[in-house]
Coordinates of C-alpha atoms (C1' of nucleotides) in Angstrom, one line a residue:
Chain A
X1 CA -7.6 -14.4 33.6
X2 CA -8.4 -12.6 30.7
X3 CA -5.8 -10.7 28.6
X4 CA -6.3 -7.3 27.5
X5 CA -7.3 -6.1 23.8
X6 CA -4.1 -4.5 23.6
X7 CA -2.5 -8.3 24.4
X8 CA -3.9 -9.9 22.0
X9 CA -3.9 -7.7 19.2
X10 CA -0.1 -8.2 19.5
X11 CA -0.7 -11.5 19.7
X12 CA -2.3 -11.2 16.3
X13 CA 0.4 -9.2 15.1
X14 CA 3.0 -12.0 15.6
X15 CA 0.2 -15.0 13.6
X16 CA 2.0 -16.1 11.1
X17 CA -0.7 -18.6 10.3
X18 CA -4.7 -19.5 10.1
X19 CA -4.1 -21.5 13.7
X20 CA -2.7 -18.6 15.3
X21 CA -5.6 -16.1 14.0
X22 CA -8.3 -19.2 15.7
X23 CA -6.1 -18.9 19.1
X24 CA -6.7 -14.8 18.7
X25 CA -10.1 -15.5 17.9
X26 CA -10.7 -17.9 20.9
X27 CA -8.8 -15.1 23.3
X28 CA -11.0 -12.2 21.6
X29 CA -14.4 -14.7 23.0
X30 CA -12.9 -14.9 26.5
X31 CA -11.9 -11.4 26.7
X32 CA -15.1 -9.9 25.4
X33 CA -16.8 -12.5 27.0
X34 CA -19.5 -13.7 24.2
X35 CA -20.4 -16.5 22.5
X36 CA -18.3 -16.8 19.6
X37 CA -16.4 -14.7 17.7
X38 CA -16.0 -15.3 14.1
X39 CA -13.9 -13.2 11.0
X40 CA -14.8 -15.1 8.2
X41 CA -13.8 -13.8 4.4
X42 CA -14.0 -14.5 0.8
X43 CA -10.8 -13.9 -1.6
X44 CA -11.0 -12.2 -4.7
X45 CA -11.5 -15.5 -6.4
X46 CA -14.4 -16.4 -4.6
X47 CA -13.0 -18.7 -2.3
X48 CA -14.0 -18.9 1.5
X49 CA -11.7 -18.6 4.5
X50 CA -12.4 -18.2 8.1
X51 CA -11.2 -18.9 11.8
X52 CA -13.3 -18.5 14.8
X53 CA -15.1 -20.1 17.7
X54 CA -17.7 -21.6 15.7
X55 CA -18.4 -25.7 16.0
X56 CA -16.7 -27.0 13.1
X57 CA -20.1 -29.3 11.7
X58 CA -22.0 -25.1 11.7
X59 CA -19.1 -24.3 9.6
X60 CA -19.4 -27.4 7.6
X61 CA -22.9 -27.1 6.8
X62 CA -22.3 -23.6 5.8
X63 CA -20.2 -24.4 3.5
X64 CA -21.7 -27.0 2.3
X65 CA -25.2 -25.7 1.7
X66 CA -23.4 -21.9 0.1
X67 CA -25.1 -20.4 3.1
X68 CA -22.9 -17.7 2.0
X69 CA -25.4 -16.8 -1.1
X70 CA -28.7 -17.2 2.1
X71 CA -26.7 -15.5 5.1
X72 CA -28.8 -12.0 5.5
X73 CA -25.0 -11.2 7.5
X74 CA -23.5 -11.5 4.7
X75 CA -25.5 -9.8 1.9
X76 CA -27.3 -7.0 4.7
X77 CA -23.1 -6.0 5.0
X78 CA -22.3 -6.3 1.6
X79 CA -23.1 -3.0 1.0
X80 CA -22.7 -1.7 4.2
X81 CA -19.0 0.0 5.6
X82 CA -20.4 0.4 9.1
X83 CA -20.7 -2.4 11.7
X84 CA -24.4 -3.5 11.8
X85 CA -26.5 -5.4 14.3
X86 CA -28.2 -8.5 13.5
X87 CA -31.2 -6.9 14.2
X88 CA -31.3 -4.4 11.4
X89 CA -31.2 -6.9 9.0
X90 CA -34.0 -8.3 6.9
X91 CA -34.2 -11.9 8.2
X92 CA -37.9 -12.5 6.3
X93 CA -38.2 -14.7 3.5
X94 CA -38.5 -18.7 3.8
X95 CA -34.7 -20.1 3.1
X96 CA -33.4 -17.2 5.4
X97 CA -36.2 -17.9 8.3
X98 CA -34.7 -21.8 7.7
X99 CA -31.2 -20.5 7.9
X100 CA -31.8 -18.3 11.1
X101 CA -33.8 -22.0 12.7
X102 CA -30.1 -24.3 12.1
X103 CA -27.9 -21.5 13.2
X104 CA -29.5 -20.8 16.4
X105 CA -29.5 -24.9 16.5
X106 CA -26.1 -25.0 16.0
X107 CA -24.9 -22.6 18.5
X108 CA -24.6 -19.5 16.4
X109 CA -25.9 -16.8 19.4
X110 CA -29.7 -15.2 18.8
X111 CA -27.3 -11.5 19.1
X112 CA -24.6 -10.8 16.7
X113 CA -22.8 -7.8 15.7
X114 CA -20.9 -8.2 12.4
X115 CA -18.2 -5.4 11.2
X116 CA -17.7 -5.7 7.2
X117 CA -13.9 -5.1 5.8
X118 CA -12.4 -5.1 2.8
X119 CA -9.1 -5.7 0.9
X120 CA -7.3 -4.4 -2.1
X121 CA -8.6 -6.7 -4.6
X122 CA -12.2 -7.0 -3.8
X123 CA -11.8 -9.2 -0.8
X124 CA -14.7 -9.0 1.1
X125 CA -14.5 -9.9 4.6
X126 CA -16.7 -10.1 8.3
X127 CA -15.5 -9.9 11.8
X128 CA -18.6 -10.9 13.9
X129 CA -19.0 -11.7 17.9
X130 CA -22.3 -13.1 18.6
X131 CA -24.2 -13.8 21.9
X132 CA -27.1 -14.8 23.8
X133 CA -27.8 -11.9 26.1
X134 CA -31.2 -10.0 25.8
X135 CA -31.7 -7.4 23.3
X136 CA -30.7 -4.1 26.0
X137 CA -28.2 -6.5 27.3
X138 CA -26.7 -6.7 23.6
X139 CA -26.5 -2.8 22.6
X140 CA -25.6 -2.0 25.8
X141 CA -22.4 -4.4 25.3
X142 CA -22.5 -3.4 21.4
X143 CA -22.1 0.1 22.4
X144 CA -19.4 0.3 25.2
X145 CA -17.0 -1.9 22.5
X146 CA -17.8 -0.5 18.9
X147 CA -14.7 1.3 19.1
X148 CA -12.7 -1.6 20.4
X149 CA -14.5 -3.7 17.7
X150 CA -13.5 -1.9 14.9
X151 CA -10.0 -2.0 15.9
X152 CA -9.5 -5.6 16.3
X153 CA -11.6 -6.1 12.7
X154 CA -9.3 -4.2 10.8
X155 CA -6.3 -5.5 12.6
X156 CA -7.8 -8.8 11.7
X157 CA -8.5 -7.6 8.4
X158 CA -4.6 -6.6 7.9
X159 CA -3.5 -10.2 9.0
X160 CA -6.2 -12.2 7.1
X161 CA -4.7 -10.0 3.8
X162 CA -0.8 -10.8 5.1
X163 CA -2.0 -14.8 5.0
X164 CA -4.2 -14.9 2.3
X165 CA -3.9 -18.4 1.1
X166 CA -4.1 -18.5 -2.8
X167 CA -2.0 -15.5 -3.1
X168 CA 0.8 -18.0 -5.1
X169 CA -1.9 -18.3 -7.7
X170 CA -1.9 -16.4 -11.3
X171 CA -1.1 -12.9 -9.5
X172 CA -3.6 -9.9 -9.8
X173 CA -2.2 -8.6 -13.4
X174 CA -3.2 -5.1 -14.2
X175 CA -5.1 -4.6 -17.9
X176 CA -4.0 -2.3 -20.3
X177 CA -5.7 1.0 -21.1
X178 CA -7.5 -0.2 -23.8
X179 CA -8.6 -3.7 -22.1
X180 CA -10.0 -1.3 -19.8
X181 CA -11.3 0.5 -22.0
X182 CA -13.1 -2.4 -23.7
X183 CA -14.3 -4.3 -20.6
X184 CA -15.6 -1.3 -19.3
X185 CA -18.4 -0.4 -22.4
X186 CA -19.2 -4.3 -22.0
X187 CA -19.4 -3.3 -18.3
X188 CA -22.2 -0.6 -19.5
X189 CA -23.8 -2.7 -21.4
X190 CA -22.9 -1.6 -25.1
X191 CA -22.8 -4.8 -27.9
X192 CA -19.1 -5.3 -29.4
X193 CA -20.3 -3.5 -32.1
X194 CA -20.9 -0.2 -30.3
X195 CA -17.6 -0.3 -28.1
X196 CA -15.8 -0.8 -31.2
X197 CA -17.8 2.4 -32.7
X198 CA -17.1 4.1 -29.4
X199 CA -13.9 3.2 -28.9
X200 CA -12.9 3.7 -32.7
X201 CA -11.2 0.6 -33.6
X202 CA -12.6 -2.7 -35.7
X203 CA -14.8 -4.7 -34.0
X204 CA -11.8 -7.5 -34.5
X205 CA -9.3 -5.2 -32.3
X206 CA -12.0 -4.8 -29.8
X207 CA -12.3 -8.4 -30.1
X208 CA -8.4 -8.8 -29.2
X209 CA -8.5 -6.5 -26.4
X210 CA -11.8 -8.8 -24.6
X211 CA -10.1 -12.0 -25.4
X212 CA -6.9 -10.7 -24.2
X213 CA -8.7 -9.3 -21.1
X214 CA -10.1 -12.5 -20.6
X215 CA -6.9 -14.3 -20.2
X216 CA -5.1 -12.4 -18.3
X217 CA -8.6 -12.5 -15.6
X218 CA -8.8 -15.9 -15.7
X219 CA -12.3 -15.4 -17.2
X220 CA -14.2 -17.8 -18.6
X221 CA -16.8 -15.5 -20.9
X222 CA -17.1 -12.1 -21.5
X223 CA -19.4 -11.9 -18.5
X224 CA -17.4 -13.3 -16.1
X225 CA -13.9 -11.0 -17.4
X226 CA -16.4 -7.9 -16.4
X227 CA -17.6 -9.4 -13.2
X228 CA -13.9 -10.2 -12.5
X229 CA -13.1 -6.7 -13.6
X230 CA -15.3 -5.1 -11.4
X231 CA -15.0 -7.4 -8.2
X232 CA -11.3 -6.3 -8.6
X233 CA -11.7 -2.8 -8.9
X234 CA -10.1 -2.7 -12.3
X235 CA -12.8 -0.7 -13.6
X236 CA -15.1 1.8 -12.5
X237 CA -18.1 1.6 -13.7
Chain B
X1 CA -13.5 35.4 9.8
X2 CA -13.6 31.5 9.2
X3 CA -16.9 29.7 9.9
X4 CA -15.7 26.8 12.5
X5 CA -16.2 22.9 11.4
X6 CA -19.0 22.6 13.5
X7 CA -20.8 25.6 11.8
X8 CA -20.0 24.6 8.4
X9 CA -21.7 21.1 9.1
X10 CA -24.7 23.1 10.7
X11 CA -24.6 24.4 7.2
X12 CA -24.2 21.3 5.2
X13 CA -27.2 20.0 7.4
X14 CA -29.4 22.9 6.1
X15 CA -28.3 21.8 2.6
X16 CA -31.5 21.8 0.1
X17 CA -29.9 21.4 -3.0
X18 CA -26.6 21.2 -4.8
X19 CA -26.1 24.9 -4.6
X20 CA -26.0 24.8 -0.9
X21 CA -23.4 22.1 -0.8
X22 CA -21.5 24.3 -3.3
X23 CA -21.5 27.1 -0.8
X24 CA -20.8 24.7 2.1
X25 CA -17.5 23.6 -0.2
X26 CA -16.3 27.2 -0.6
X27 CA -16.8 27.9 3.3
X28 CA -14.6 24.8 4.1
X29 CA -12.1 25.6 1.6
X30 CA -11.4 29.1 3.7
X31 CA -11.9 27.5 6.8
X32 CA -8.7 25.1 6.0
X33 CA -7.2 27.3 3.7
X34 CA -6.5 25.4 1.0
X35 CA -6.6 26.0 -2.8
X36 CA -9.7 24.0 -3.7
X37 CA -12.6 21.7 -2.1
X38 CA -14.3 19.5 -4.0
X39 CA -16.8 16.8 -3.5
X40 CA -17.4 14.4 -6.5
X41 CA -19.8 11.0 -6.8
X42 CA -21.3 8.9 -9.2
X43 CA -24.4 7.3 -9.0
X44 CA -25.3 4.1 -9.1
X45 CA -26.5 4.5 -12.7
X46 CA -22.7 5.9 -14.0
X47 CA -23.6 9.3 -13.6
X48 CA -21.4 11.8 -12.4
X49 CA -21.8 15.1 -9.9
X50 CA -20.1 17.3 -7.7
X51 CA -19.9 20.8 -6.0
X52 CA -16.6 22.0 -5.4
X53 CA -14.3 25.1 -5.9
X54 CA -12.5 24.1 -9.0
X55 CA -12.9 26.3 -12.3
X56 CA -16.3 25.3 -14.4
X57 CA -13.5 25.4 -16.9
X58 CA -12.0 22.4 -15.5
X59 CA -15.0 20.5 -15.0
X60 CA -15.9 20.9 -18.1
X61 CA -13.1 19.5 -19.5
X62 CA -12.7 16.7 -17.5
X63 CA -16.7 15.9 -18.2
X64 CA -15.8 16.0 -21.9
X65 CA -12.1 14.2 -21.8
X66 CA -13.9 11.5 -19.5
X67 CA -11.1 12.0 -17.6
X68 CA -12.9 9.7 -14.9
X69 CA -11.7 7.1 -16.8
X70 CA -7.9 8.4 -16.1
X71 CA -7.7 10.4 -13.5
X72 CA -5.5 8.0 -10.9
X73 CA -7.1 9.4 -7.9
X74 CA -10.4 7.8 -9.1
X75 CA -8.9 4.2 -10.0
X76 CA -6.6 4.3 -7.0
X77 CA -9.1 5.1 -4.1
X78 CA -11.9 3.2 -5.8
X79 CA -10.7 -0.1 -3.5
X80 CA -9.3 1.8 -0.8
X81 CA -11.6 2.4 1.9
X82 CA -9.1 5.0 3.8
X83 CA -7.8 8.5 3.0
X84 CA -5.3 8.7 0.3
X85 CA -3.0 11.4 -0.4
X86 CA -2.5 11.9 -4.2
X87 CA 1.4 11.7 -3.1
X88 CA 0.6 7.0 -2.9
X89 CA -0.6 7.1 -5.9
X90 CA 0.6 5.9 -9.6
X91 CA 1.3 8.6 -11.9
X92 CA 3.2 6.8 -14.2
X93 CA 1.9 6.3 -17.7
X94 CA 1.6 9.0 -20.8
X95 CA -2.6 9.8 -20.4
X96 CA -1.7 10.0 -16.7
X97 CA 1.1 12.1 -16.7
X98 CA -0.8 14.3 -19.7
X99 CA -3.6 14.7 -17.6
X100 CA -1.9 15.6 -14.3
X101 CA -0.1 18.2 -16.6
X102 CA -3.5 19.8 -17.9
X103 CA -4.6 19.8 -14.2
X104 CA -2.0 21.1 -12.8
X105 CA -2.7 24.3 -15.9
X106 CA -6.2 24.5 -14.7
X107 CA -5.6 25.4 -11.4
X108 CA -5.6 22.4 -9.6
X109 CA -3.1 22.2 -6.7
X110 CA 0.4 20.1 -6.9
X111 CA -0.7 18.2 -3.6
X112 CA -3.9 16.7 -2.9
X113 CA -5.9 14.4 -0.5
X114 CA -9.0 12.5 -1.1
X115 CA -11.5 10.4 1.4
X116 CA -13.5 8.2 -0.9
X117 CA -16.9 7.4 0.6
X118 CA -20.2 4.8 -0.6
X119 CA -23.4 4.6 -1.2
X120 CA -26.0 1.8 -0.7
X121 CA -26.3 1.3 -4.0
X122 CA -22.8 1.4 -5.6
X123 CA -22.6 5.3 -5.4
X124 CA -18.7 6.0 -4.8
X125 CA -18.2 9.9 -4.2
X126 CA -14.6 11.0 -3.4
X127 CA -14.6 14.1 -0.8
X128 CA -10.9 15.9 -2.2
X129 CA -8.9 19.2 -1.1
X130 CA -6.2 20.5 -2.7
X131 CA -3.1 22.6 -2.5
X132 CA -0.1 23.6 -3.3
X133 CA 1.8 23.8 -0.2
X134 CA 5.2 22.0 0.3
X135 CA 5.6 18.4 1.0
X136 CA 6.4 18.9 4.5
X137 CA 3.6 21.7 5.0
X138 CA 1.2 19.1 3.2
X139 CA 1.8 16.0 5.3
X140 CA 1.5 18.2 8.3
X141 CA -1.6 19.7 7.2
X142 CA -2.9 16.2 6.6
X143 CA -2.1 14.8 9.6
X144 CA -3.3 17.5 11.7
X145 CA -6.8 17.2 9.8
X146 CA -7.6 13.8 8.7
X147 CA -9.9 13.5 11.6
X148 CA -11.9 16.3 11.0
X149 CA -11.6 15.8 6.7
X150 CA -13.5 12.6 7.4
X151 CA -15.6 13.6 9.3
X152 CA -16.7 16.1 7.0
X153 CA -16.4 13.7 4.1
X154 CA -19.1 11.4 5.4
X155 CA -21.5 14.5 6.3
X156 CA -21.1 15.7 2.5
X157 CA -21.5 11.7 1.6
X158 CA -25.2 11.5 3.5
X159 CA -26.3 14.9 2.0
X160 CA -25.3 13.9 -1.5
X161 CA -27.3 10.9 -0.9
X162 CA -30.2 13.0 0.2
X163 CA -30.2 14.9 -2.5
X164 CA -28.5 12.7 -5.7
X165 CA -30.4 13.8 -8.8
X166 CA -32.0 10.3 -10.6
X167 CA -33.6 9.4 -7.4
X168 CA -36.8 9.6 -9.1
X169 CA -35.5 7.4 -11.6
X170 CA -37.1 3.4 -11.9
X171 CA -36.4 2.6 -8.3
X172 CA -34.0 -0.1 -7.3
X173 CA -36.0 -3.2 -7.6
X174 CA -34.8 -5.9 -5.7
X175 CA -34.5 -9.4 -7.2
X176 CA -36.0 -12.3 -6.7
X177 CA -34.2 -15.3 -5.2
X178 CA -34.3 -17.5 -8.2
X179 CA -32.9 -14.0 -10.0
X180 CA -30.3 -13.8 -7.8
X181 CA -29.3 -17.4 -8.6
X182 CA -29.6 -17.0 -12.0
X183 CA -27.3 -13.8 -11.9
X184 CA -24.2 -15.5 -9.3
X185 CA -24.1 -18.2 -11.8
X186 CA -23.5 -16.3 -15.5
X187 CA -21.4 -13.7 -12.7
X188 CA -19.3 -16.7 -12.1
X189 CA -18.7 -17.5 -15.5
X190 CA -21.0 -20.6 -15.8
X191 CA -22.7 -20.9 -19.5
X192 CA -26.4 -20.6 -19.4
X193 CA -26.5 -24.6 -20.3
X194 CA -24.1 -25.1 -17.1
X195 CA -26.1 -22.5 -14.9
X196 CA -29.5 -24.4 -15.7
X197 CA -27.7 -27.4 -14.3
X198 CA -26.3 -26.2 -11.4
X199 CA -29.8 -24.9 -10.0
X200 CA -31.7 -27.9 -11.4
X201 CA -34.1 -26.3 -13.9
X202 CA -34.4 -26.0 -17.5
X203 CA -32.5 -23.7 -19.8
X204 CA -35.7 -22.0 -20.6
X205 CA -36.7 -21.6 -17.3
X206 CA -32.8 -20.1 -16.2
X207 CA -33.5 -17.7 -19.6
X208 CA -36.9 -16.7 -17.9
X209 CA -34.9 -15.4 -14.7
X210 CA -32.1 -13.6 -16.4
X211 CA -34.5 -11.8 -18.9
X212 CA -36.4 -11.1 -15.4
X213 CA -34.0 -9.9 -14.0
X214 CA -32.1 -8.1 -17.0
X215 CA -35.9 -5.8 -17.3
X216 CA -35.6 -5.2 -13.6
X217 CA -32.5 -4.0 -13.5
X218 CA -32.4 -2.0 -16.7
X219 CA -29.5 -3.7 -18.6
X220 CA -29.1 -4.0 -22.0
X221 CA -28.2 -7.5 -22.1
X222 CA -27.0 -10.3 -19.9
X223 CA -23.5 -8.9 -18.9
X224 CA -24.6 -5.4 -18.2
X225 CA -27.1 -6.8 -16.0
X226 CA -24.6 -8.9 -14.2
X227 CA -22.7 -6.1 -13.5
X228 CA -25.5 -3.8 -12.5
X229 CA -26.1 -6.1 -10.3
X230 CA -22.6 -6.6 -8.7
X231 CA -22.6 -2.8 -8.7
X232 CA -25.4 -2.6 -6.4
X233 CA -24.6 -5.5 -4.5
X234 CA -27.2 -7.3 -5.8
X235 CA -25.3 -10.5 -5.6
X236 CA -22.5 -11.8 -3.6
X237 CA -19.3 -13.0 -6.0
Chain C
dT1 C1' 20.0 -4.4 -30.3
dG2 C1' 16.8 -7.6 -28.9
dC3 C1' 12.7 -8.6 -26.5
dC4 C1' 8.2 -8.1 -25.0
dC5 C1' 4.0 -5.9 -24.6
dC6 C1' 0.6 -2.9 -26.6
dC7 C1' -2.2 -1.5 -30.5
dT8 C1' -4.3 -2.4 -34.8
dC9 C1' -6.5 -5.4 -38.5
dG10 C1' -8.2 -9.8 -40.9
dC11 C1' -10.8 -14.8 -41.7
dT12 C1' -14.0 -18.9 -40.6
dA13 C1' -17.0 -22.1 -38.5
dT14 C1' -19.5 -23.2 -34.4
dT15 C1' -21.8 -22.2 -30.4
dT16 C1' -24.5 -19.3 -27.6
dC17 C1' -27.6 -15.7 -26.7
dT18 C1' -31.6 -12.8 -27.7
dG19 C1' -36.4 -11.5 -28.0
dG20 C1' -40.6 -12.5 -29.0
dG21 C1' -44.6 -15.8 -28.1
dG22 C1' -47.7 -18.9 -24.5
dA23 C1' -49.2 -21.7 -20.1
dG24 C1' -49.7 -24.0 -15.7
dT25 C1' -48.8 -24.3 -10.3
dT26 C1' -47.8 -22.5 -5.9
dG27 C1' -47.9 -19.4 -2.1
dA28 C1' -48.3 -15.1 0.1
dA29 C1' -50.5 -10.8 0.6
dA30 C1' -54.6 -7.8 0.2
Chain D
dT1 C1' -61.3 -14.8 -2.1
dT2 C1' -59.0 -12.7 -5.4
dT3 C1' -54.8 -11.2 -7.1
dC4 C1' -50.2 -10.9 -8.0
dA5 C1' -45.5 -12.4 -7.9
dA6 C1' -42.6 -16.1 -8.2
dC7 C1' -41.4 -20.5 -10.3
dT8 C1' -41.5 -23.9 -13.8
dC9 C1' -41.7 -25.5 -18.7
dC10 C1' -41.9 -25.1 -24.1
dC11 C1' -41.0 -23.3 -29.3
dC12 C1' -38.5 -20.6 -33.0
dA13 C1' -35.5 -17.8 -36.0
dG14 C1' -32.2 -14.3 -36.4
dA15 C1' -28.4 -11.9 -34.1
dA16 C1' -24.3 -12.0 -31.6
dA17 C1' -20.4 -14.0 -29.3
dT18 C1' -16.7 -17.5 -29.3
dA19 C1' -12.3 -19.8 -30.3
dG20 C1' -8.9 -20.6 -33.0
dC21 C1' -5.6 -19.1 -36.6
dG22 C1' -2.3 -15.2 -38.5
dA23 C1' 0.2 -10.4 -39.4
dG24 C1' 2.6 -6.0 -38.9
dG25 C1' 4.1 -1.4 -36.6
dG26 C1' 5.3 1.2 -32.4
dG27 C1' 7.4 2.0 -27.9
dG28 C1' 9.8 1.0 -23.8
dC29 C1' 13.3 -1.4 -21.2
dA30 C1' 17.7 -3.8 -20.4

DNA sequence: TGCCCCCTCGCTATTTCTGGGGAGTTGAAA
DNA sequence: TTTCAACTCCCCAGAAATAGCGAGGGGGCA
């Protein structure tokens, strides 16, 4: 017996933890009847989080081997706010036709559809079902549930943002104007020298405002404040 | 006589050039009878356009004030990925409250509501109407056409893509692999020293890739490059 | 009133990055 | 087959960033 959509997103509502988003994620399988279904998401610090259907040594050796910086899922939707098909992405290129071999191996479905979300503080986050079924077989079945898809992502999306873990850690501490100011002519590529011209201050009070930026980002160079910065949304750029 | 949605996005789809859109902004803003339209973006390199019904007066000023860099309806939708009405957002803070004063003399309506949309390449356009109605009248008015707003808001997002001025620019060179890995690491805060470890080659060699990848991507130095890159989604962080 | 954060400026020594130069191998595409 | 892009390694000198330290005025909040 399969429970309806509607069923299990309550189900999702009530998850109060990681286990109870797998059990959703197992239900999701059954009910849309597919191989897997996966929502898998990195946290503004980088780190990687996911439940799903997938065997735990694929998820292993993902982790292990930063498939995360090979995955064409992952980087094809980085940039993408609309679900996409496997098959639209660019899977050439040697360490990505590798990658495509050992998934398939491991039991990762030949079809996938995969709907990118994203969270407040430049989480970044997937909700993929993937299959075996033939290619008419697959848009047929990605067609009739886009809609439902989409639903259950962002509801999953909601949760995963309710449970974060590493939300105790150093909170998300806004910078001051002129931080802001500062990180955002490194951001643009201008020396200290010129943001301080721009900006009108000494290059030591520029200085202040980087160093102070810094800190409160958890950075641990100039480079990595901005790229902080920007993952967080902190400045526009 | 107002032009129906439909018509106007008949219009839009005509659109050859940022005079058209203009014209397709002034036919929306009678068709929902509001004070102003406006459709705003920046490119991928930091550049800013728009076509809209506010006073050149106004835009003017806000090109010159770089009010970009204040205005809270850019910083607040920038990681929101959903409609926001200006109503959520934090106007607290003297260059805030200054500006929202100097808008408010310019014309621009008390109440507003703004769909942010994307680009492939780090383009983030805000589609924005304005009024000054009640905050009953407003929130009904919202309600009632947040469907069709979006809608609208995506058609004026692919157009603007169509037609965004710098396309002709130095096109948007992918990187190579090694580039990429070069990039994450100095993103992530790692020293070049500790970068060249991580991927296993020599200092020179990881200088090789970031000066690569610095030309390619038209930065000014490393940390402008690593956030062009983020910007564009170059690289996962 | 006291506290804390923001803004501004200064000094010094050490480490790191920048911007040129050249050179050989591999592999894929034309 | 040639050609080109990617990958790897090396040298050097000048420019820039870094990590500490310290100090004082202003404004908001309790």
């Amino acid at each position: 017996m399969k429970a309806s959509v509607d069923t299990i997103l309550e189900q999702l509502e009530q998850a109060t933890a990681l286990e109870d988003m797998q059990a959703v994620a197992e239900a999701l399988r059954d009910r849309f009847n597919v191989s897997h279904v996966v929502y898998h998401w990195v946290s503004s610090s980088g780190e990687q989080y996911g439940c799903g259907t997938y065997s735990i040594e694929w998820v292993e050796r993902y982790l292990e081997k930063e498939y995360l910086r090979v995955d064409p899922v992952i980087t094809g939707c980085y940039n993408s706010f609309h679900p996409v098909d496997w098959k639209q992405l660019d899977w050439s290129g040697k360490a990505t036709r590798q990658f495509q071999k050992e998934a398939i191996e491991y039991g990762v479905g030949r079809q996938g559809y995969s709907i990118p979300t994203r969270g407040p503080n430049g989480q970044y986050a997937l909700f993929t079902v993937t299959d075996d079924r033939s290619d008419e077989e697959w848009e047929e079945f990605a067609e009739a549930n886009r809609r439902s898809l989409i639903i259950v992502a962002h509801a999953m999306n909601e949760k995963a943002l309710e449970l974060e873990p590493g939300r105790e850690g150093p909170p998300i501490t806004a910078l001051s104007p002129r931080e802001v100011d500062a990180i955002t002519c490194l951001a643009l590529g201008q020396s200290r020298a010129q943001a301080a011209q721009k900006l009108s201050i000494s290059e030591h009070t520029l200085r202040v405002y980087i160093e102070s930026a810094r800190h409160k980002l958890g950075a641990l160079n100039t480079t990595h404040a901005v790229a902080r910065a920007m993952q967080r949304g902190l400045i526009v750029v």
